[in-house]
Amino acid sequence: MINSGLYVHIPFCGTICHYCDFVKVIYQKKWIKPYLKELKRDLSFFNVEKDLNTIYIGGGTPSSLHYYDLRQLFELLKPYAMKVKEYTIEANIESLTLKKLELMRSYGINRLSVGIQTTSDAMLEKLNRRHTYKMIKEKMRLIKKAGFTNFSVDLIYGLPGQTLADLKIDLANILKLNAPYISTYSLTIEEGTIASINKWKAATDEEMRAMYDLILETLREKGYIRYEVSNFAWPGYESMHNKLYWENKTYFGIGLGASGYINGKRYLIEGGLTRYVKGESIISVDEITPEQYIEEYLMLHLRLAQGFLLSDFKKKVGFSFLEKYKEQIKTLVESGLLVVTRERVFATDEGIMLLDHVVLTLIM
Ligand code: SF4
């Protein structure tokens, strides 16, 4: 299998952010050993191949593991990391130490994804994050000292009470960090989170759009390429692993809450931590129908600025995009939402903002 990747989910976090609805639990030492044991079982259960292109350790907060547990995790993954080109781990500011960073480097990890979210100390406190802007700057120095040249930072916008002026300050501060990659997220208030219980007011669609436009304009001006709807990178720093998802390629997933996509089937590992560590997790499998495949192909590829190759569409989907959607393409091109060249199809800036509409127009 070529171009495949591995996602490893580490669900432990030192504290729980008020807006979080990911699969996560508060870090407790007692869970780590049985969890790592189950990860090992997952590796053989899913028959994870050894010539992977990418590994991505996400969470949760993988960096919340203690030094020796991290080392055990990296040892476990070592046989799978031999040919890996991009090896990423997610980290948060407060749990990063130079010792851990050097350990990561020694196991070939060459990309860090750092959860910053905002540089406003007051907002960080409101979100229940435990770092400050001062700590961000200090840890960035450590990251560089440890030799990481490829790292990404996360930015959340649409925070409660946040104005465009606040976001401008965040952007200016984040740009000073010189990160080759910036991921942006709009805050969504999910049911069951503290944010929802405390009735945080979400930004309106218009406010979100104005913030997104500000981010797009600012980051483009500074040389970042928006290669995917929410992801910005310096040229050459696009994430290989994330592109596997958007290009509908094979990836394995191990760990509680992880999903994988193999041979046209998507699976999800569910069931809660107690079941997982007992080896009783539930694996739900979703077989993708041809109709779903077409919709997913279009939806995922059109998130990317590069869109897709007409030849790739024909090879994977089995018919000609231009012939099948002739009328719809004409409408979308005339509306300024889609561009079709001799080789490629991609959404315009406005089309990217209206992707659901673009895809539905094509397939309905
Ligand atoms: S660090 Fe990430 S996974 Fe953990 S609680 Fe916060 S948002 Fe959720």
XYZ file of C-alpha atoms and ligand atoms in Angstrom, residues 13 15-17 19-20 22 24 59-61 129, ligand 1:
20
model
C -5.094 15.655 29.047
C -6.926 19.540 32.345
C -10.079 19.694 30.277
C -10.736 22.770 28.157
C -15.059 23.953 24.874
C -13.680 20.469 24.244
C -12.922 15.407 21.671
C -10.255 12.658 26.104
C -5.089 13.590 21.223
C -5.976 14.524 23.851
C -2.535 15.757 24.742
C -6.060 26.425 29.276
S -6.116 19.852 25.261
Fe -7.330 19.390 23.441
S -8.197 17.376 23.801
Fe -7.460 18.123 25.784
S -9.226 19.066 26.714
Fe -8.152 20.698 25.627
S -9.075 20.774 23.573
Fe -9.677 18.834 24.547
